[in-house]
PDB file of C-alpha atoms in Angstrom:
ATOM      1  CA  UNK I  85     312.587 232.860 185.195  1.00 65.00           C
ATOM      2  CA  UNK I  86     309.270 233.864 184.656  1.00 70.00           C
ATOM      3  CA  UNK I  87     307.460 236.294 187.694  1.00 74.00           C
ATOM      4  CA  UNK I  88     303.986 236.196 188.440  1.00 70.00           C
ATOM      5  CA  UNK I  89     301.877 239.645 187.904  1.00 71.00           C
ATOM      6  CA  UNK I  90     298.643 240.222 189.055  1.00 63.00           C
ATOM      7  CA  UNK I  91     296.555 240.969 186.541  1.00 80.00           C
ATOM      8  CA  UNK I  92     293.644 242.489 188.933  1.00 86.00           C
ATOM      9  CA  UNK I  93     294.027 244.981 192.002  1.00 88.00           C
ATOM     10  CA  UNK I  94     293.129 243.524 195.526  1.00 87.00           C
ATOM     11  CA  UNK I  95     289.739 244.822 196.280  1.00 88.00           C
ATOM     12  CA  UNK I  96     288.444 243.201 192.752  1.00 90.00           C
ATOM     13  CA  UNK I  97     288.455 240.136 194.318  1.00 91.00           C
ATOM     14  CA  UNK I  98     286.052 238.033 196.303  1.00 93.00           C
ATOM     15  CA  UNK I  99     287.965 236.557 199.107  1.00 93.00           C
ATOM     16  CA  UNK I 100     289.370 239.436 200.866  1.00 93.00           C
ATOM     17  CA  UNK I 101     286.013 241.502 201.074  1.00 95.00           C
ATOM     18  CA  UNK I 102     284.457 238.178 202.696  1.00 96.00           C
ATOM     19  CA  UNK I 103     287.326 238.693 205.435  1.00 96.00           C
ATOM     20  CA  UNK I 104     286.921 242.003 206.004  1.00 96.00           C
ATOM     21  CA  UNK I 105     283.285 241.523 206.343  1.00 97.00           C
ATOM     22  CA  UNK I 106     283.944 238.796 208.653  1.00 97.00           C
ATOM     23  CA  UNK I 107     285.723 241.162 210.562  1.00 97.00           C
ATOM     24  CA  UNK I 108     283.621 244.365 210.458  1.00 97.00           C
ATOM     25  CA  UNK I 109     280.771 241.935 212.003  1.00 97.00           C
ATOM     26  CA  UNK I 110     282.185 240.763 214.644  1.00 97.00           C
ATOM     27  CA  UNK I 111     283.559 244.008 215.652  1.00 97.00           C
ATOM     28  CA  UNK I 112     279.677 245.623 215.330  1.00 97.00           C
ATOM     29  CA  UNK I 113     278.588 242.980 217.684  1.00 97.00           C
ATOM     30  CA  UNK I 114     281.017 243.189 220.229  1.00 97.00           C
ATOM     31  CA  UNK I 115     280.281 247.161 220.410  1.00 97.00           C
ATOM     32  CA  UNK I 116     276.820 246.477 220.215  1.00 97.00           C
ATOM     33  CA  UNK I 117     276.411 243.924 223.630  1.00 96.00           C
ATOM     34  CA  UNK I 118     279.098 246.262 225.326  1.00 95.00           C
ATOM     35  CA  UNK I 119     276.688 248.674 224.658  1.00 96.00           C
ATOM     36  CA  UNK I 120     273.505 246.867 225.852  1.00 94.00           C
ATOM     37  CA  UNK I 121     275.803 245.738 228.749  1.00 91.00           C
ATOM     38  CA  UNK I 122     276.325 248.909 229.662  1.00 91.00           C
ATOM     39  CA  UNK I 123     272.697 250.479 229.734  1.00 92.00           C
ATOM     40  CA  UNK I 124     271.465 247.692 231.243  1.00 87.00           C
ATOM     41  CA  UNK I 125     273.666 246.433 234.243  1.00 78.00           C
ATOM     42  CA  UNK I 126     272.941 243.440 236.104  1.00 73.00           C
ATOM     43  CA  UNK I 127     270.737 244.639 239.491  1.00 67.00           C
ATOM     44  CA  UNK I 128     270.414 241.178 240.902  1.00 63.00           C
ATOM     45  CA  UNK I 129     273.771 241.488 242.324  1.00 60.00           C
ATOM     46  CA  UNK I 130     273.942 242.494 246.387  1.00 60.00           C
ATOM     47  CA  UNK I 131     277.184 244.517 246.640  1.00 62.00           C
ATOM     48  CA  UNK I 132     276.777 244.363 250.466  1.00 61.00           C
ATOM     49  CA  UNK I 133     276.555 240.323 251.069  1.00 58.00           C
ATOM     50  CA  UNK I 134     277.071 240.408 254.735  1.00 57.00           C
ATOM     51  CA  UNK I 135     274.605 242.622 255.599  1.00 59.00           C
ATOM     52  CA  UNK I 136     272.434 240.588 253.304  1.00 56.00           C
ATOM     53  CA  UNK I 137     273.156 237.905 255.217  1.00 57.00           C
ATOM     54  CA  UNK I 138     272.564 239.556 258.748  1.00 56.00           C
ATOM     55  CA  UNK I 139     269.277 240.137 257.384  1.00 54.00           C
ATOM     56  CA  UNK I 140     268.190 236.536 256.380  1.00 55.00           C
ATOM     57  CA  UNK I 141     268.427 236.109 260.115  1.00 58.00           C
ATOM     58  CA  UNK I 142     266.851 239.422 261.533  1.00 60.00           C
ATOM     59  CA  UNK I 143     263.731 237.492 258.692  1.00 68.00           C
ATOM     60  CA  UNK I 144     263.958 234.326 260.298  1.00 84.00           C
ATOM     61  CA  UNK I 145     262.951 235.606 263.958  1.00 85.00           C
ATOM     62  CA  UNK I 146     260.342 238.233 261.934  1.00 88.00           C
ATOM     63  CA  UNK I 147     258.888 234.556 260.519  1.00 89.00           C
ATOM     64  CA  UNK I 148     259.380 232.148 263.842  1.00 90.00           C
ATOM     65  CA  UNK I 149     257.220 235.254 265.611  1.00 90.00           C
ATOM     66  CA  UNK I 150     254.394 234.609 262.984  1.00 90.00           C
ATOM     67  CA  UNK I 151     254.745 230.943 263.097  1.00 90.00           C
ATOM     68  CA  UNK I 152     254.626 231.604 266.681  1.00 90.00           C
ATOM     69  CA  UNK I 153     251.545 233.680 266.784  1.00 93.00           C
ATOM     70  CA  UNK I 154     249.870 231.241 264.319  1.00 92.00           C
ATOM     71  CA  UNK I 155     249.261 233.460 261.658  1.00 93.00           C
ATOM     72  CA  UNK I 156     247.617 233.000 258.475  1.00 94.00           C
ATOM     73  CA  UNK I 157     246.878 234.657 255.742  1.00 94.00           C
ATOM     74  CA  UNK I 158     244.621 234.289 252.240  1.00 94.00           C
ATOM     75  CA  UNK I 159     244.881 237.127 249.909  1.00 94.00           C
ATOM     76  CA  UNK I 160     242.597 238.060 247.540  1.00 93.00           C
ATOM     77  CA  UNK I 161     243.139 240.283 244.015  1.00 91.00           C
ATOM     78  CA  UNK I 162     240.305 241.857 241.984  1.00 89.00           C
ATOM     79  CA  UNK I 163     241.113 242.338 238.337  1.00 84.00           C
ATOM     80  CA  UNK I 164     238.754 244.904 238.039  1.00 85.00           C
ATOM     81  CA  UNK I 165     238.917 247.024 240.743  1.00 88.00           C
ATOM     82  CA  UNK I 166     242.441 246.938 241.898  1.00 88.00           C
ATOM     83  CA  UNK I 167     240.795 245.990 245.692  1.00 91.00           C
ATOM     84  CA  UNK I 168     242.782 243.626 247.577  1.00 93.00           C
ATOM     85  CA  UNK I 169     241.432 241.714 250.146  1.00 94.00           C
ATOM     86  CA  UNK I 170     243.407 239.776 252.798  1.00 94.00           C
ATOM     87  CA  UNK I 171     241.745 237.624 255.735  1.00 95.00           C
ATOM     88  CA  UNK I 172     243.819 236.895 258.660  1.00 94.00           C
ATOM     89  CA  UNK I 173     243.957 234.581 261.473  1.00 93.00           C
ATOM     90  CA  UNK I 174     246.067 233.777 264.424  1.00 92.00           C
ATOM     91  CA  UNK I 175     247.270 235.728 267.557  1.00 91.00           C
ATOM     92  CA  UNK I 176     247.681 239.025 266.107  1.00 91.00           C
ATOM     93  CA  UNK I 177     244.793 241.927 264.522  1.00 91.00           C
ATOM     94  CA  UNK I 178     247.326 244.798 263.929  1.00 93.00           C
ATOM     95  CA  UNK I 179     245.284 248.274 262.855  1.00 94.00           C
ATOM     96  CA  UNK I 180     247.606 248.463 259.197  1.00 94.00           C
ATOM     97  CA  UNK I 181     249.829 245.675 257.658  1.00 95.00           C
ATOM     98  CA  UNK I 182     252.097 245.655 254.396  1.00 95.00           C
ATOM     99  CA  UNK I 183     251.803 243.730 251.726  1.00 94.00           C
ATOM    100  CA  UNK I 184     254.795 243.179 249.194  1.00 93.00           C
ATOM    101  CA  UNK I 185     254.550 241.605 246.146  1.00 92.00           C
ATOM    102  CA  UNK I 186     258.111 241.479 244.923  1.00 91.00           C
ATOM    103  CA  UNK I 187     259.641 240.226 241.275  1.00 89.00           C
ATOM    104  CA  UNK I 188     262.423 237.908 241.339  1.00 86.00           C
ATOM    105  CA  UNK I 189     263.584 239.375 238.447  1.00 85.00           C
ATOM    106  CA  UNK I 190     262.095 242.836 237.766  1.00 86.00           C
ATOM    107  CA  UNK I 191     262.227 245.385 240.341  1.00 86.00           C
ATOM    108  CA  UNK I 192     260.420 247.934 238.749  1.00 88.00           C
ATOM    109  CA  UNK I 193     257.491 245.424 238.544  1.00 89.00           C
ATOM    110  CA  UNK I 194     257.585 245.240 242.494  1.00 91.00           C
ATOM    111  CA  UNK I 195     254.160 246.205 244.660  1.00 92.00           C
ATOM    112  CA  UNK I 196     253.698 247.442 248.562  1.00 94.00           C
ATOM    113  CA  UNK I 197     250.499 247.720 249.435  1.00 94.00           C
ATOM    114  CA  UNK I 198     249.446 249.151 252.693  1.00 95.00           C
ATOM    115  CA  UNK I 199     246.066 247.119 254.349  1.00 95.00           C
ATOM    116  CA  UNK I 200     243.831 248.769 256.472  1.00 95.00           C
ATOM    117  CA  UNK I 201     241.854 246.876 258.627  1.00 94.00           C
ATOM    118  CA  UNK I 202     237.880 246.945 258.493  1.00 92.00           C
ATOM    119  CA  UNK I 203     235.934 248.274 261.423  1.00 91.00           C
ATOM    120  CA  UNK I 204     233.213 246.083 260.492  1.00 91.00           C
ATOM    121  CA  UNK I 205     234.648 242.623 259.955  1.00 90.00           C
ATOM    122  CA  UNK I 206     237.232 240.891 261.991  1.00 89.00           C
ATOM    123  CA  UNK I 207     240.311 239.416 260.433  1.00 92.00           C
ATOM    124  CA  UNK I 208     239.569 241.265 257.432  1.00 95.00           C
ATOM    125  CA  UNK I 209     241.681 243.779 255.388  1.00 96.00           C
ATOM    126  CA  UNK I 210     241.418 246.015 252.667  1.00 95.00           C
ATOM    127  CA  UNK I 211     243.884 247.747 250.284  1.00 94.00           C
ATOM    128  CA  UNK I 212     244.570 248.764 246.399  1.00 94.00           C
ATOM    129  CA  UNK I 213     246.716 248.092 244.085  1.00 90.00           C
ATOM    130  CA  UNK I 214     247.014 250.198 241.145  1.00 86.00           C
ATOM    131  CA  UNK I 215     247.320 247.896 237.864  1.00 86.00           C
ATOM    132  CA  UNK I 216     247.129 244.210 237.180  1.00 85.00           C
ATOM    133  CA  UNK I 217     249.898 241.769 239.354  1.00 87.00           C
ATOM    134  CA  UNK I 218     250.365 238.102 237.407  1.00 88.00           C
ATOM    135  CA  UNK I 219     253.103 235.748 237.423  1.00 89.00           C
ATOM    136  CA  UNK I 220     255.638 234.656 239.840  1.00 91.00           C
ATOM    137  CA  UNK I 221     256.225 236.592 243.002  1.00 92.00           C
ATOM    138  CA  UNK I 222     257.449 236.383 246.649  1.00 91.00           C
ATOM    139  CA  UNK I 223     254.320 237.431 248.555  1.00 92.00           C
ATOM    140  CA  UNK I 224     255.474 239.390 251.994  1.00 92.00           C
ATOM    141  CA  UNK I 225     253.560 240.305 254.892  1.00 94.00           C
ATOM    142  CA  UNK I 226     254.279 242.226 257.311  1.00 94.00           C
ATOM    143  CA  UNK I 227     252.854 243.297 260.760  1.00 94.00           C
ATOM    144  CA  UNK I 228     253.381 244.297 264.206  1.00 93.00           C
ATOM    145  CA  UNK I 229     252.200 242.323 267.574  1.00 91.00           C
ATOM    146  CA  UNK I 230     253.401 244.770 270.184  1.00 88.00           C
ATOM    147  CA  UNK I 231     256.914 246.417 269.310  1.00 90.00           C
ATOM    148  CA  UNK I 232     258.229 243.636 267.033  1.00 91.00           C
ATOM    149  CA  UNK I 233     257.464 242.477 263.894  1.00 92.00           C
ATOM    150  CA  UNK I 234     256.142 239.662 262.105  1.00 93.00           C
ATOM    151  CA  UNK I 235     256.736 238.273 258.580  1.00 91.00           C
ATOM    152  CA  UNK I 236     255.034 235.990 256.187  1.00 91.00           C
ATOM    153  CA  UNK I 237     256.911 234.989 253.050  1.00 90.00           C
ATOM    154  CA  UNK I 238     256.351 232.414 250.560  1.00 90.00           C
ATOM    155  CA  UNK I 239     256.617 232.598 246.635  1.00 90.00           C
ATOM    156  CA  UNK I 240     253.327 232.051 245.404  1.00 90.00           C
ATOM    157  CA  UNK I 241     251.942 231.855 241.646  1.00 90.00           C
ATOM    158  CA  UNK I 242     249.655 234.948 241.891  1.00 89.00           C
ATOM    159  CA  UNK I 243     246.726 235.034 239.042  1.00 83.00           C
ATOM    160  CA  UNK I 244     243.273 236.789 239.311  1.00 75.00           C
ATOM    161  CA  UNK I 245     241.064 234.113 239.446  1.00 74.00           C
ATOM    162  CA  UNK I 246     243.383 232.230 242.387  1.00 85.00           C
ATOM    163  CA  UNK I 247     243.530 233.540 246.007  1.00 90.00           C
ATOM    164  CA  UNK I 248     246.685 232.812 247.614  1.00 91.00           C
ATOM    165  CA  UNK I 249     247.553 231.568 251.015  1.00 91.00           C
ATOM    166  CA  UNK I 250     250.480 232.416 253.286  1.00 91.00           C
ATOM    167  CA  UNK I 251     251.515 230.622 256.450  1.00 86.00           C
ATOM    168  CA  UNK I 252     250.488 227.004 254.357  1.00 80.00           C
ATOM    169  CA  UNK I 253     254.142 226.460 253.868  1.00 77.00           C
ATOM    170  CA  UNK I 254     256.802 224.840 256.368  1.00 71.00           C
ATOM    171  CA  UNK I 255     259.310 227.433 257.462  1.00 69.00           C
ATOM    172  CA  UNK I 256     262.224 227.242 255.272  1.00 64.00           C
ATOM    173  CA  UNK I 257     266.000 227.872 256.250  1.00 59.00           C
ATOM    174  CA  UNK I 258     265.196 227.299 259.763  1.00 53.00           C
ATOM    175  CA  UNK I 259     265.087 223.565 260.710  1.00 52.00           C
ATOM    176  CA  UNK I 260     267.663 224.135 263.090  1.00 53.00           C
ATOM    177  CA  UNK I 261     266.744 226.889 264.915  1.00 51.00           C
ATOM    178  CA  UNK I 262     263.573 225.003 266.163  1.00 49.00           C
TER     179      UNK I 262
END
């Protein structure tokens, strides 16, 4: 009987280089996302959940005292200068307050500014920011009425040619704390 003899060597043919390139792709790719996986880990995960959770409530008094004190707030950005005006109303005229501006996603694209109140106006403070702020953000404010501390937070669309108000907004997370 008759035996079959290849009349061409292995690597002359078509079918096994497609294989191997198969293979030699999907092997670059996996090295390549382990590698972007690597240098670029995941920050939106808290580690430390309880304490995370201890302070959504230590927040929740900081924003009952506000809603308490019947503050409000309307914030205003200027494209050009980098001035940012806030006016404020209710029970409490603090000498400095904060004001964050925080990513959901991006830390490093995060903002405190510090707001100095004007000598000349009341209700009215000033502050700078140092480059343009657009998009989504949670807007925080924070001040002091006595020795505690108050908190505005809502997550506001923040543009230049739109001021944005704080204190509009039903408290959320605490219906039954009321």
């Amino acid at each position: 009987m008759p035996t079959a003899v290849a009349t061409n060597p292995w690597y002359k043919h078509l079918w096994p280089w497609i294989i191997i390139g198969i293979l030699a792709c999907s092997v670059t790719l996996t090295l390549s996302m382990v590698t972007i996986a690597v240098n670029n880990p995941d920050n939106l995960v808290n580690d430390n959940y309880y304490e995370a959770g201890k302070g959504i409530n230590r927040s929740l008094d900081r924003e009952l005292l506000a809603q308490t004190l019947k503050m409000r707030a309307s914030v205003h950005l200027d494209e050009l200068t980098g001035e940012v005006e806030l006016r404020l109303s209710g029970n409490s005229q603090p000498k400095t307050l904060e004001l964050n501006l925080i990513s959901p996603t991006q830390p490093e694209k995060d903002r405190k500014i510090v707001l100095t109140r004007s000598e000349t106006e009341h209700g009215r403070y000033i502050g700078q920011v140092n480059d343009q702020v657009e998009g989504r953000r949670f807007v925080e404010l924070l001040g002091v009425e006595g020795d505690k501390t108050w908190r505005m937070f809502e997550e506001e669309q923040v543009s230049h040619d739109k001021d944005l108000l704080l204190g509009d907004e039903p408290l959320q997370g605490a219906e039954d704390l009321n």
